[in-house]
């Protein structure tokens, strides 16, 4: 996916998030984020949008602290969120491809990083907002979900700060059943090592080197890996799924 595709996704997902938050109301519980109400979700995502935009528009080449959460609520909070989202979309869409600024995951360019990261950030939180409503959240496109799995496994959990560690070496495999993509995570007391390959090859029950495999449609795996849904299918050592749940959270700092 290219920058403009990510910006288009960010645009649609942010508008859907705001619409769901408006329908649910600020007091509604966010089912996928225990302990959060809709106002918490909107404040957090709006803060992240403004934080991300500052790097691209102001050219910061080192880490910059966020501006904190607003005390706004209700209609004022939603207006603040929509304004920040719109500014982020417009800034990413109009930024020069060679803009130089800080980023924190591998990407073809800083602009590509921020467009991708904010598209996925907003998609996951759109699902959160819709979880505060009755019914099933809108679907995530398979190709977008595959990219998001790749960002999470090879990006976030390719860093030394990942807490997904196992006492003894073992292998967790993630297989998308509707896309030509399989990820192999080698876990140990050290940071995880992830590789992506085509979907062909032995399943967990046919491969003695794989301790556990999670499989299913890419969109379900995407949300499961972000700890928003249960994994569709688990074969092998299910304790690795519990390990993932306990240690994989990406937290704001």
mmCIF file of N, CA and C in Angstrom, residues 150-234:
data_model
loop_
_atom_site.group_PDB
_atom_site.id
_atom_site.type_symbol
_atom_site.label_atom_id
_atom_site.label_comp_id
_atom_site.label_asym_id
_atom_site.label_seq_id
_atom_site.Cartn_x
_atom_site.Cartn_y
_atom_site.Cartn_z
ATOM 1 N N UNK A 150 1.648 -7.255 9.598
ATOM 2 C CA UNK A 150 3.074 -7.110 9.316
ATOM 3 C C UNK A 150 3.685 -5.983 10.148
ATOM 4 N N UNK A 151 2.975 -4.857 10.242
ATOM 5 C CA UNK A 151 3.476 -3.735 11.040
ATOM 6 C C UNK A 151 3.609 -4.134 12.506
ATOM 7 N N UNK A 152 2.621 -4.862 13.013
ATOM 8 C CA UNK A 152 2.643 -5.236 14.423
ATOM 9 C C UNK A 152 3.748 -6.252 14.720
ATOM 10 N N UNK A 153 3.815 -7.317 13.915
ATOM 11 C CA UNK A 153 4.757 -8.399 14.211
ATOM 12 C C UNK A 153 6.190 -8.036 13.875
ATOM 13 N N UNK A 154 6.415 -7.479 12.696
ATOM 14 C CA UNK A 154 7.794 -7.197 12.269
ATOM 15 C C UNK A 154 8.229 -5.785 12.617
ATOM 16 N N UNK A 155 7.254 -4.928 12.959
ATOM 17 C CA UNK A 155 7.577 -3.568 13.355
ATOM 18 C C UNK A 155 7.634 -3.431 14.863
ATOM 19 N N UNK A 156 6.467 -3.356 15.501
ATOM 20 C CA UNK A 156 6.428 -3.172 16.953
ATOM 21 C C UNK A 156 7.178 -4.281 17.689
ATOM 22 N N UNK A 157 6.931 -5.528 17.285
ATOM 23 C CA UNK A 157 7.566 -6.626 18.013
ATOM 24 C C UNK A 157 8.868 -7.081 17.364
ATOM 25 N N UNK A 158 9.396 -6.244 16.501
ATOM 26 C CA UNK A 158 10.759 -6.423 16.018
ATOM 27 C C UNK A 158 11.728 -5.543 16.786
ATOM 28 N N UNK A 159 11.209 -4.786 17.760
ATOM 29 C CA UNK A 159 12.032 -3.874 18.544
ATOM 30 C C UNK A 159 12.514 -4.554 19.824
ATOM 31 N N UNK A 160 13.616 -4.074 20.329
ATOM 32 C CA UNK A 160 14.167 -4.663 21.554
ATOM 33 C C UNK A 160 13.253 -4.453 22.747
ATOM 34 N N UNK A 161 12.364 -3.469 22.679
ATOM 35 C CA UNK A 161 11.484 -3.196 23.812
ATOM 36 C C UNK A 161 10.284 -4.134 23.871
ATOM 37 N N UNK A 162 10.077 -4.981 22.859
ATOM 38 C CA UNK A 162 8.967 -5.934 22.903
ATOM 39 C C UNK A 162 9.099 -6.819 24.140
ATOM 40 N N UNK A 163 7.983 -7.049 24.804
ATOM 41 C CA UNK A 163 7.973 -7.875 26.007
ATOM 42 C C UNK A 163 7.517 -9.298 25.736
ATOM 43 N N UNK A 164 7.330 -9.638 24.466
ATOM 44 C CA UNK A 164 6.908 -11.002 24.130
ATOM 45 C C UNK A 164 8.136 -11.903 24.186
ATOM 46 N N UNK A 165 8.335 -12.529 25.315
ATOM 47 C CA UNK A 165 9.507 -13.379 25.558
ATOM 48 C C UNK A 165 9.032 -14.727 26.100
ATOM 49 N N UNK A 166 9.783 -15.766 25.816
ATOM 50 C CA UNK A 166 9.500 -17.100 26.350
ATOM 51 C C UNK A 166 10.725 -17.608 27.085
ATOM 52 N N UNK A 167 10.522 -18.370 28.138
ATOM 53 C CA UNK A 167 11.656 -18.879 28.915
ATOM 54 C C UNK A 167 12.515 -19.827 28.091
ATOM 55 N N UNK A 168 11.874 -20.647 27.265
ATOM 56 C CA UNK A 168 12.594 -21.580 26.389
ATOM 57 C C UNK A 168 12.244 -21.265 24.942
ATOM 58 N N UNK A 169 13.164 -21.454 23.995
ATOM 59 C CA UNK A 169 12.882 -21.163 22.588
ATOM 60 C C UNK A 169 11.656 -21.926 22.092
ATOM 61 N N UNK A 170 10.799 -21.228 21.343
ATOM 62 C CA UNK A 170 9.606 -21.849 20.766
ATOM 63 C C UNK A 170 9.172 -21.022 19.555
ATOM 64 N N UNK A 171 8.235 -21.565 18.803
ATOM 65 C CA UNK A 171 7.822 -20.933 17.554
ATOM 66 C C UNK A 171 6.303 -20.788 17.526
ATOM 67 N N UNK A 172 5.846 -19.569 17.264
ATOM 68 C CA UNK A 172 4.428 -19.260 17.062
ATOM 69 C C UNK A 172 4.241 -18.860 15.615
ATOM 70 N N UNK A 173 3.290 -19.485 14.949
ATOM 71 C CA UNK A 173 3.028 -19.158 13.547
ATOM 72 C C UNK A 173 1.659 -18.508 13.429
ATOM 73 N N UNK A 174 1.569 -17.505 12.558
ATOM 74 C CA UNK A 174 0.322 -16.794 12.279
ATOM 75 C C UNK A 174 0.014 -16.988 10.796
ATOM 76 N N UNK A 175 -1.126 -17.599 10.487
ATOM 77 C CA UNK A 175 -1.461 -17.927 9.106
ATOM 78 C C UNK A 175 -2.785 -17.288 8.701
ATOM 79 N N UNK A 176 -2.747 -16.411 7.704
ATOM 80 C CA UNK A 176 -3.967 -15.826 7.145
ATOM 81 C C UNK A 176 -4.548 -16.803 6.126
ATOM 82 N N UNK A 177 -5.796 -17.182 6.312
ATOM 83 C CA UNK A 177 -6.404 -18.180 5.437
ATOM 84 C C UNK A 177 -6.995 -17.585 4.165
ATOM 85 N N UNK A 178 -7.082 -16.262 4.098
ATOM 86 C CA UNK A 178 -7.636 -15.631 2.910
ATOM 87 C C UNK A 178 -6.611 -14.739 2.207
ATOM 88 N N UNK A 179 -5.340 -14.942 2.494
ATOM 89 C CA UNK A 179 -4.269 -14.163 1.869
ATOM 90 C C UNK A 179 -3.020 -15.028 1.815
ATOM 91 N N UNK A 180 -2.124 -14.693 0.922
ATOM 92 C CA UNK A 180 -0.900 -15.484 0.771
ATOM 93 C C UNK A 180 0.152 -14.959 1.740
ATOM 94 N N UNK A 181 -0.082 -15.191 3.030
ATOM 95 C CA UNK A 181 0.819 -14.632 4.044
ATOM 96 C C UNK A 181 0.836 -15.498 5.291
ATOM 97 N N UNK A 182 2.043 -15.803 5.736
ATOM 98 C CA UNK A 182 2.273 -16.523 6.986
ATOM 99 C C UNK A 182 3.431 -15.843 7.696
ATOM 100 N N UNK A 183 3.296 -15.653 9.010
ATOM 101 C CA UNK A 183 4.368 -15.080 9.813
ATOM 102 C C UNK A 183 4.845 -16.127 10.816
ATOM 103 N N UNK A 184 6.147 -16.226 10.972
ATOM 104 C CA UNK A 184 6.743 -17.144 11.925
ATOM 105 C C UNK A 184 7.482 -16.338 12.981
ATOM 106 N N UNK A 185 7.042 -16.469 14.239
ATOM 107 C CA UNK A 185 7.660 -15.737 15.352
ATOM 108 C C UNK A 185 8.481 -16.719 16.173
ATOM 109 N N UNK A 186 9.762 -16.434 16.256
ATOM 110 C CA UNK A 186 10.659 -17.255 17.073
ATOM 111 C C UNK A 186 10.839 -16.555 18.411
ATOM 112 N N UNK A 187 10.325 -17.208 19.443
ATOM 113 C CA UNK A 187 10.317 -16.625 20.776
ATOM 114 C C UNK A 187 11.399 -17.255 21.642
ATOM 115 N N UNK A 188 11.944 -16.465 22.539
ATOM 116 C CA UNK A 188 13.017 -16.893 23.432
ATOM 117 C C UNK A 188 13.120 -15.855 24.537
ATOM 118 N N UNK A 189 14.104 -15.951 25.426
ATOM 119 C CA UNK A 189 14.293 -14.884 26.411
ATOM 120 C C UNK A 189 14.715 -13.558 25.779
ATOM 121 N N UNK A 190 15.096 -13.580 24.507
ATOM 122 C CA UNK A 190 15.475 -12.371 23.776
ATOM 123 C C UNK A 190 14.263 -11.808 23.033
ATOM 124 N N UNK A 191 14.376 -10.609 22.434
ATOM 125 C CA UNK A 191 13.258 -10.073 21.653
ATOM 126 C C UNK A 191 12.843 -11.037 20.544
ATOM 127 N N UNK A 192 11.556 -11.084 20.198
ATOM 128 C CA UNK A 192 11.108 -12.011 19.168
ATOM 129 C C UNK A 192 11.713 -11.688 17.805
ATOM 130 N N UNK A 193 11.858 -12.716 16.998
ATOM 131 C CA UNK A 193 12.327 -12.575 15.620
ATOM 132 C C UNK A 193 11.209 -13.065 14.709
ATOM 133 N N UNK A 194 10.707 -12.189 13.845
ATOM 134 C CA UNK A 194 9.567 -12.512 12.993
ATOM 135 C C UNK A 194 9.974 -12.546 11.536
ATOM 136 N N UNK A 195 9.463 -13.532 10.823
ATOM 137 C CA UNK A 195 9.685 -13.651 9.390
ATOM 138 C C UNK A 195 8.334 -13.805 8.707
ATOM 139 N N UNK A 196 8.215 -13.223 7.524
ATOM 140 C CA UNK A 196 6.986 -13.376 6.741
ATOM 141 C C UNK A 196 7.285 -14.176 5.494
ATOM 142 N N UNK A 197 6.383 -15.084 5.156
ATOM 143 C CA UNK A 197 6.549 -15.879 3.956
ATOM 144 C C UNK A 197 5.210 -16.139 3.297
ATOM 145 N N UNK A 198 5.200 -16.825 2.162
ATOM 146 C CA UNK A 198 3.943 -17.173 1.498
ATOM 147 C C UNK A 198 3.187 -18.222 2.298
ATOM 148 N N UNK A 199 1.894 -18.360 2.021
ATOM 149 C CA UNK A 199 1.038 -19.230 2.811
ATOM 150 C C UNK A 199 1.284 -20.710 2.560
ATOM 151 N N UNK A 200 1.938 -21.052 1.469
ATOM 152 C CA UNK A 200 2.179 -22.470 1.230
ATOM 153 C C UNK A 200 3.123 -23.025 2.304
ATOM 154 N N UNK A 201 3.032 -24.305 2.518
ATOM 155 C CA UNK A 201 3.887 -24.919 3.528
ATOM 156 C C UNK A 201 3.068 -25.671 4.548
ATOM 157 N N UNK A 202 3.731 -26.416 5.392
ATOM 158 C CA UNK A 202 3.064 -27.287 6.346
ATOM 159 C C UNK A 202 2.334 -26.506 7.419
ATOM 160 N N UNK A 203 1.173 -27.028 7.824
ATOM 161 C CA UNK A 203 0.463 -26.475 8.974
ATOM 162 C C UNK A 203 1.172 -26.910 10.245
ATOM 163 N N UNK A 204 0.722 -26.320 11.364
ATOM 164 C CA UNK A 204 1.374 -26.628 12.636
ATOM 165 C C UNK A 204 1.385 -28.119 12.932
ATOM 166 N N UNK A 205 0.253 -28.792 12.670
ATOM 167 C CA UNK A 205 0.181 -30.215 13.009
ATOM 168 C C UNK A 205 1.014 -31.078 12.080
ATOM 169 N N UNK A 206 1.592 -30.460 11.029
ATOM 170 C CA UNK A 206 2.460 -31.184 10.106
ATOM 171 C C UNK A 206 3.915 -30.737 10.209
ATOM 172 N N UNK A 207 4.178 -29.745 11.057
ATOM 173 C CA UNK A 207 5.519 -29.162 11.148
ATOM 174 C C UNK A 207 6.005 -29.248 12.590
ATOM 175 N N UNK A 208 6.922 -30.148 12.876
ATOM 176 C CA UNK A 208 7.382 -30.316 14.264
ATOM 177 C C UNK A 208 8.132 -29.114 14.812
ATOM 178 N N UNK A 209 8.561 -28.196 13.941
ATOM 179 C CA UNK A 209 9.300 -27.020 14.403
ATOM 180 C C UNK A 209 8.389 -25.908 14.904
ATOM 181 N N UNK A 210 7.079 -26.031 14.666
ATOM 182 C CA UNK A 210 6.119 -25.008 15.083
ATOM 183 C C UNK A 210 5.374 -25.504 16.315
ATOM 184 N N UNK A 211 5.423 -24.709 17.398
ATOM 185 C CA UNK A 211 4.779 -25.120 18.646
ATOM 186 C C UNK A 211 3.305 -24.760 18.680
ATOM 187 N N UNK A 212 2.940 -23.659 18.058
ATOM 188 C CA UNK A 212 1.542 -23.218 18.054
ATOM 189 C C UNK A 212 1.278 -22.438 16.773
ATOM 190 N N UNK A 213 0.085 -22.628 16.221
ATOM 191 C CA UNK A 213 -0.316 -21.838 15.048
ATOM 192 C C UNK A 213 -1.686 -21.235 15.309
ATOM 193 N N UNK A 214 -1.806 -19.944 15.006
ATOM 194 C CA UNK A 214 -3.104 -19.277 15.006
ATOM 195 C C UNK A 214 -3.443 -18.967 13.559
ATOM 196 N N UNK A 215 -4.677 -19.235 13.178
ATOM 197 C CA UNK A 215 -5.045 -19.059 11.778
ATOM 198 C C UNK A 215 -6.467 -18.549 11.670
ATOM 199 N N UNK A 216 -6.756 -17.966 10.516
ATOM 200 C CA UNK A 216 -8.081 -17.446 10.256
ATOM 201 C C UNK A 216 -8.014 -16.328 9.243
ATOM 202 N N UNK A 217 -9.138 -15.711 8.914
ATOM 203 C CA UNK A 217 -9.135 -14.573 7.990
ATOM 204 C C UNK A 217 -8.232 -13.457 8.503
ATOM 205 N N UNK A 218 -7.573 -12.769 7.589
ATOM 206 C CA UNK A 218 -6.605 -11.741 7.985
ATOM 207 C C UNK A 218 -7.213 -10.696 8.909
ATOM 208 N N UNK A 219 -8.441 -10.270 8.632
ATOM 209 C CA UNK A 219 -9.055 -9.223 9.449
ATOM 210 C C UNK A 219 -9.277 -9.687 10.884
ATOM 211 N N UNK A 220 -9.658 -10.962 11.063
ATOM 212 C CA UNK A 220 -9.840 -11.496 12.415
ATOM 213 C C UNK A 220 -8.500 -11.617 13.134
ATOM 214 N N UNK A 221 -7.476 -12.083 12.404
ATOM 215 C CA UNK A 221 -6.151 -12.189 13.013
ATOM 216 C C UNK A 221 -5.613 -10.820 13.416
ATOM 217 N N UNK A 222 -5.816 -9.843 12.561
ATOM 218 C CA UNK A 222 -5.362 -8.465 12.828
ATOM 219 C C UNK A 222 -5.908 -7.980 14.163
ATOM 220 N N UNK A 223 -7.213 -8.125 14.362
ATOM 221 C CA UNK A 223 -7.823 -7.646 15.596
ATOM 222 C C UNK A 223 -7.497 -8.549 16.782
ATOM 223 N N UNK A 224 -7.313 -9.838 16.527
ATOM 224 C CA UNK A 224 -6.921 -10.741 17.608
ATOM 225 C C UNK A 224 -5.513 -10.430 18.099
ATOM 226 N N UNK A 225 -4.602 -10.157 17.168
ATOM 227 C CA UNK A 225 -3.226 -9.839 17.550
ATOM 228 C C UNK A 225 -3.139 -8.510 18.292
ATOM 229 N N UNK A 226 -4.084 -7.608 18.005
ATOM 230 C CA UNK A 226 -4.177 -6.368 18.766
ATOM 231 C C UNK A 226 -5.024 -6.556 20.026
ATOM 232 N N UNK A 227 -5.337 -7.814 20.343
ATOM 233 C CA UNK A 227 -6.073 -8.169 21.561
ATOM 234 C C UNK A 227 -7.464 -7.559 21.622
ATOM 235 N N UNK A 228 -8.113 -7.504 20.440
ATOM 236 C CA UNK A 228 -9.491 -7.023 20.376
ATOM 237 C C UNK A 228 -10.495 -8.149 20.193
ATOM 238 N N UNK A 229 -10.068 -9.291 19.668
ATOM 239 C CA UNK A 229 -10.935 -10.441 19.446
ATOM 240 C C UNK A 229 -10.196 -11.709 19.844
ATOM 241 N N UNK A 230 -10.930 -12.801 20.088
ATOM 242 C CA UNK A 230 -10.261 -14.099 20.267
ATOM 243 C C UNK A 230 -9.649 -14.551 18.932
ATOM 244 N N UNK A 231 -8.628 -15.399 19.010
ATOM 245 C CA UNK A 231 -8.071 -15.961 17.789
ATOM 246 C C UNK A 231 -9.069 -16.952 17.196
ATOM 247 N N UNK A 232 -9.268 -16.911 15.866
ATOM 248 C CA UNK A 232 -10.258 -17.800 15.247
ATOM 249 C C UNK A 232 -9.958 -19.275 15.470
ATOM 250 N N UNK A 233 -8.738 -19.715 15.159
ATOM 251 C CA UNK A 233 -8.354 -21.119 15.286
ATOM 252 C C UNK A 233 -6.966 -21.201 15.910
ATOM 253 N N UNK A 234 -6.818 -22.065 16.903
ATOM 254 C CA UNK A 234 -5.533 -22.279 17.569
ATOM 255 C C UNK A 234 -5.223 -23.765 17.529
#
